[in-house]
Coordinates of C-alpha atoms in Angstrom, one line a residue:
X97 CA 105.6 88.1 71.6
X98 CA 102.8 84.9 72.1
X99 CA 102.8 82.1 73.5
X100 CA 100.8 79.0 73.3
X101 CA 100.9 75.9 76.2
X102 CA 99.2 72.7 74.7
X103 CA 99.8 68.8 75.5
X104 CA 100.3 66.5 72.5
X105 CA 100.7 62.8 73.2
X106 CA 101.3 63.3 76.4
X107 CA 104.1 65.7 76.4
X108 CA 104.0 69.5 76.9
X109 CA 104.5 71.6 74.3
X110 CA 105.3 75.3 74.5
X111 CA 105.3 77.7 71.8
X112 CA 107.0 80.9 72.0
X113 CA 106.8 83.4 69.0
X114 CA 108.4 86.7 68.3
X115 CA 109.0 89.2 65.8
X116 CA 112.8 90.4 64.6
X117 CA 113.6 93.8 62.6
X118 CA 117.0 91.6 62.1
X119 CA 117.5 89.6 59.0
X120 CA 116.7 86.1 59.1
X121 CA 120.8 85.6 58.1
X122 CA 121.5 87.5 60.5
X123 CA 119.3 86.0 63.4
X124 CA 120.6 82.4 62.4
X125 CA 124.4 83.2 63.4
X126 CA 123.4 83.9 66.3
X127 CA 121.3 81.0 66.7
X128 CA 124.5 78.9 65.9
X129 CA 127.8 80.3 66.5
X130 CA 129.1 79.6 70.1
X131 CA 130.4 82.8 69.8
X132 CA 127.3 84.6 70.2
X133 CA 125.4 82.1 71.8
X134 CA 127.0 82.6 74.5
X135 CA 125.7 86.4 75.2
X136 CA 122.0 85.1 75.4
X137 CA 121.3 81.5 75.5
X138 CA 121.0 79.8 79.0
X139 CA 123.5 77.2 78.4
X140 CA 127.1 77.3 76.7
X141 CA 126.8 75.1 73.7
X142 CA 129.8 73.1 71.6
X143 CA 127.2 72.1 68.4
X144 CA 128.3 70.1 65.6
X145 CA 126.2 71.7 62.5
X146 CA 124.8 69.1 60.7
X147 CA 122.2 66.5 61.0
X148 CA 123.0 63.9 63.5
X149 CA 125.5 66.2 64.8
X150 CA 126.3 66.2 68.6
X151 CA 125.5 68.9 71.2
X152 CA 127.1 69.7 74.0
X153 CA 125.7 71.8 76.8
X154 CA 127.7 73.3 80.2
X155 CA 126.1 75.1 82.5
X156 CA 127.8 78.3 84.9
X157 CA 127.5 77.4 88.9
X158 CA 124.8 79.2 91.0
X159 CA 121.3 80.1 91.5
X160 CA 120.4 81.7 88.2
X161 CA 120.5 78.8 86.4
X162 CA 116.5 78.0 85.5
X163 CA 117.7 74.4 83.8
X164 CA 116.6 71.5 86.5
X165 CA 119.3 68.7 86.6
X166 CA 120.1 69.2 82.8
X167 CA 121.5 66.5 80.3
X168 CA 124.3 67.7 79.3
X169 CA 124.0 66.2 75.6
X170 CA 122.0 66.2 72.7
X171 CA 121.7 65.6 68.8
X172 CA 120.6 67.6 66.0
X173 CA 117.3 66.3 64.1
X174 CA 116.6 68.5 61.5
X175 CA 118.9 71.2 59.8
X176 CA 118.1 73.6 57.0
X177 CA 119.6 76.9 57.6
X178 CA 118.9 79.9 57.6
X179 CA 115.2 78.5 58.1
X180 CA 115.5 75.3 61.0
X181 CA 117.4 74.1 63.7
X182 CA 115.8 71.2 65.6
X183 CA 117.7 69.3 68.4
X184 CA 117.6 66.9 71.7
X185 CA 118.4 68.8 75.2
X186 CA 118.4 65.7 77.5
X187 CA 114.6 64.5 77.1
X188 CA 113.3 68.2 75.5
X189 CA 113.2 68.6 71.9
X190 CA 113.4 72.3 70.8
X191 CA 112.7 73.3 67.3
X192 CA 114.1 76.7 66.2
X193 CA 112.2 78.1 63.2
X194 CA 113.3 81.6 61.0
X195 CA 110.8 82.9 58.9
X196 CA 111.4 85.8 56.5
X197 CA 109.5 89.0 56.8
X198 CA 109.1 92.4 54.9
X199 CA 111.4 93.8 58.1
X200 CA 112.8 91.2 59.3
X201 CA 111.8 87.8 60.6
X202 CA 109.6 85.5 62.8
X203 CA 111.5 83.6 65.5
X204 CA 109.4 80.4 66.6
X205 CA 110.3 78.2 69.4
X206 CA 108.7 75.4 69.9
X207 CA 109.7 73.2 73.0
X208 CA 108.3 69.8 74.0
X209 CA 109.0 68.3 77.3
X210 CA 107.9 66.4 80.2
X211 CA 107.8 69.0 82.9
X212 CA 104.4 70.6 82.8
X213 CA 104.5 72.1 86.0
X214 CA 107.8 73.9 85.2
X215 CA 106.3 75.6 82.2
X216 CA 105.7 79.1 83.7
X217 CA 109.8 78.8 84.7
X218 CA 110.3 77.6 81.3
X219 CA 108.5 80.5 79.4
X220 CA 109.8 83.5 82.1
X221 CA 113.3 82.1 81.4
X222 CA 113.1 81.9 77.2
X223 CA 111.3 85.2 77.6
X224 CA 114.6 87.0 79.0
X225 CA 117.0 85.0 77.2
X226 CA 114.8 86.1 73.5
X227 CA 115.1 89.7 75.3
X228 CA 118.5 89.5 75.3
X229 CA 119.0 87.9 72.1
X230 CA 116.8 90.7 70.7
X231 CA 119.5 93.2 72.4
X232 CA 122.6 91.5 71.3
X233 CA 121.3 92.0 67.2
X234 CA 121.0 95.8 68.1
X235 CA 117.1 95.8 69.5
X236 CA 115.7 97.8 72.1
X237 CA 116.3 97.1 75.3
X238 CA 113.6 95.3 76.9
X239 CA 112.2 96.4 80.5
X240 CA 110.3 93.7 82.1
X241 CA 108.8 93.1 85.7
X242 CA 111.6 90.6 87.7
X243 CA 112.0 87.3 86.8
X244 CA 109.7 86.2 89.6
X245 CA 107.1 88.4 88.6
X246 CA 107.4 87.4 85.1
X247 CA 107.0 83.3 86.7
X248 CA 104.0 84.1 88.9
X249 CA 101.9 86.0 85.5
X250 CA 102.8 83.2 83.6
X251 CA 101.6 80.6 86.7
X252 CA 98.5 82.3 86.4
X253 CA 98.3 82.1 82.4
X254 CA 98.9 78.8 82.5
X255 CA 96.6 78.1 85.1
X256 CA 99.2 76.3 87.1
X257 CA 98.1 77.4 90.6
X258 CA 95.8 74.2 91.0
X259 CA 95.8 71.3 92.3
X260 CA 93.9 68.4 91.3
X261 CA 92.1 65.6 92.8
X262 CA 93.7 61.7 92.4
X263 CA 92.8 58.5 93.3
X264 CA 93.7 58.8 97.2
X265 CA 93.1 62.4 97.5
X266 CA 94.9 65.6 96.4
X267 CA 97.8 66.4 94.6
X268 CA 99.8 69.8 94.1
X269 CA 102.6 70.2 92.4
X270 CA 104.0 74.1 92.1
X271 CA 107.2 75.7 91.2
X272 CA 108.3 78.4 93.3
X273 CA 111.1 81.3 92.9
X274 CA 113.1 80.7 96.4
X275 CA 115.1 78.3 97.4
X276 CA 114.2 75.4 99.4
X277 CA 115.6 76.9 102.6
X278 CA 113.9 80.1 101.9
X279 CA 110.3 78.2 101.3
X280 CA 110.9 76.4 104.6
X281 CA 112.2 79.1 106.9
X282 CA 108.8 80.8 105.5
X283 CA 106.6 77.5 106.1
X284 CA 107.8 77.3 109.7
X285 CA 108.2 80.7 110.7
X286 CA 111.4 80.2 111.7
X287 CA 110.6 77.4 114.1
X288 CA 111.9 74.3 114.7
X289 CA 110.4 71.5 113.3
X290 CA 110.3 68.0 115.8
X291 CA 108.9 65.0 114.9
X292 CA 106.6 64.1 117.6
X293 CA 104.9 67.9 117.8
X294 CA 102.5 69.5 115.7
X295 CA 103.4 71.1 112.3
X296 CA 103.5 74.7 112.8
X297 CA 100.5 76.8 111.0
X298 CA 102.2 77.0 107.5
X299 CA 102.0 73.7 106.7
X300 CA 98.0 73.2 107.7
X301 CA 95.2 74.3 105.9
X302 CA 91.8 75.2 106.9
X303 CA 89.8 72.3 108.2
X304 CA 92.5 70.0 108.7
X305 CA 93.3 69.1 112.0
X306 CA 96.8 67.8 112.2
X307 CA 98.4 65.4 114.4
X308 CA 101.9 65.6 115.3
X309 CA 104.7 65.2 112.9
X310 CA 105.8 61.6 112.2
X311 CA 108.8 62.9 109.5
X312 CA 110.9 66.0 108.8
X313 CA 113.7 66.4 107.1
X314 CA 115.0 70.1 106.9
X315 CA 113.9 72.1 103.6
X316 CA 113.0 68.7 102.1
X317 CA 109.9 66.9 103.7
X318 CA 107.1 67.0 106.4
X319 CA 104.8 64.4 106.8
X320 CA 101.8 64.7 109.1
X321 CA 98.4 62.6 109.7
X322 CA 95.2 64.5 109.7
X323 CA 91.3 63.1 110.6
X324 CA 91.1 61.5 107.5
X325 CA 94.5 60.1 106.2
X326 CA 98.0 61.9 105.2
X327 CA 99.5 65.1 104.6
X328 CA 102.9 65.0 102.9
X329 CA 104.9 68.3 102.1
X330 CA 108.0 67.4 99.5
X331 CA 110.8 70.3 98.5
X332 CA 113.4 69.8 96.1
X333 CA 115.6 71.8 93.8
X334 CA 113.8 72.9 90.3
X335 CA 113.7 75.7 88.0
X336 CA 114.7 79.1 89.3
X337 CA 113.5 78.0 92.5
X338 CA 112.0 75.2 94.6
X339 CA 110.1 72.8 93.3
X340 CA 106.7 71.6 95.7
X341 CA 104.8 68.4 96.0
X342 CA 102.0 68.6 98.3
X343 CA 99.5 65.5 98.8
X344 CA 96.9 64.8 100.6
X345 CA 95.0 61.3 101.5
X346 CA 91.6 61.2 102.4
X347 CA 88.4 63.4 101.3
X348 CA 89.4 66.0 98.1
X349 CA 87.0 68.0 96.8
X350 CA 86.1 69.5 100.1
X351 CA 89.5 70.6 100.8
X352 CA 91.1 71.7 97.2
X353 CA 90.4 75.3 97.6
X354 CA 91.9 75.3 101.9
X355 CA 95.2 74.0 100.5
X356 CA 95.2 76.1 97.0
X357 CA 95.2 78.9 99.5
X358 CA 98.1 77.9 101.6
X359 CA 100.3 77.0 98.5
X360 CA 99.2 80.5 96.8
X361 CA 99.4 82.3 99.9
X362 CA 102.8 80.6 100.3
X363 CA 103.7 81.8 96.8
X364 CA 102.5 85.1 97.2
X365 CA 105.1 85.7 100.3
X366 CA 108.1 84.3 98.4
X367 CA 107.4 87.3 96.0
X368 CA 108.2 90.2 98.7
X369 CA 111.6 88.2 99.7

């Protein structure tokens, strides 16, 4: 198994490689028939097979779903079988490729979306679902580290515990593996949270010196002021977890590593839950 994460005009672009001892026929059915797609891919799929043809995608109810507010359509763009299968999902392309080989074949996915900071979720999640494709031909069960283990190496990989510095200050955006309510109760400490009062402790990093609280909204946002401008803490659903927004007006450089400690810190907690 590799995987590559590079940016080409702008857009992400993930690809995920992995050697079959299936034959190539063999992997394709499974890479087209409802039937079987529906033991391993993350979506239930009613596919048209031809070029142009339409797509449709439902998704089961609960928390294991790792696709964020999905478009439930898409299209087919290129289709040569037993060899190619590229189609729309929403805004994604995904390009399926089947290479022949003396025992088998090469799988290659090759994803290209908009979400870079969901790519670690993105990766953890194909990884599992080619794990139980693998399985479903007659493979080897796979044993891997959780699925948020799996997130947090790929984070790392990826290099997507940073933040970076913009125009007015700092930005971080990081995908996490609780739920909103699970990242707040953690941030607070179980407090409650009052506009009027200081933040509590979770949501302040070193050197900053908050004053109190002029918005909260439960499990979704926390705004603060600080010496030197604005700190805004923004939750919302994403993939396999919550996804956070953390800025920061004011001086940057001096204060990127206080708050990659917090978020990391933060992340590192949400692990042991």
């Amino acid at each position: 198994m590799s995987e590559t994460l590079t940016t080409e005009n702008g857009r992400t672009v993930l690809r995920m490689e992995r050697s079959l001892r299936h034959p190539r026929e063999k992997v394709w059915r499974a890479l087209t028939d409802p039937a079987e797609l529906v033991h391993w891919f993350p979506a239930t799929m009613e596919l048209d097979l031809r070029l142009d043809g339409r797509i449709a995608f439902t998704f089961p109810g609960g928390e294991d779903d790792f696709v964020e507010d999905p478009d439930n359509a898409g299209v087919i763009r290129a289709y040569d079988p037993p060899r190619l299968l590229e189609f729309t999902w929403g805004d994604e392309i995904q390009r399926w490729e089947l290479a022949p080989t003396a025992d088998g074949c090469v799988l290659t996915l090759t994803a290209t979306y908009d979400d870079h900071a969901g790519s670690a979720s993105f990766t953890s999640g194909w990884t599992l679902c080619l794990d139980a494709l693998d399985k479903l031909l007659g493979g080897n069960e796979v044993h891997r580290e959780h699925y948020s283990v799996l997130h947090e190496h790929y984070v790392q990989v990826y290099g997507l515990d940073h933040g970076e510095v913009v125009a007015d200050g700092i930005r971080y955006e990081r995908q996490l593996v609780q739920p909103r309510e699970a990242v707040w109760a953690r941030l607070t400490g179980a407090a409650e949270v009052r506009e009027g009062e200081l933040p509590p402790a979770g949501f302040v990093a070193k050197g900053i010196d908050p004053g109190p609280v002029g918005q909260a909204i439960e499990a979704e946002l926390l705004v603060y002021p600080w010496q030197h401008g604005l700190v805004t803490w923004k939750l919302r659903d994403g993939n396999g977890g919550a996804r956070l927004v953390l800025t920061q007006t004011g001086p940057a450089e001096e204060f990127l590593t206080a708050w990659r400690d917090v978020v990391e810190t933060l992340s590192a907690e949400l692990l042991t839950q």
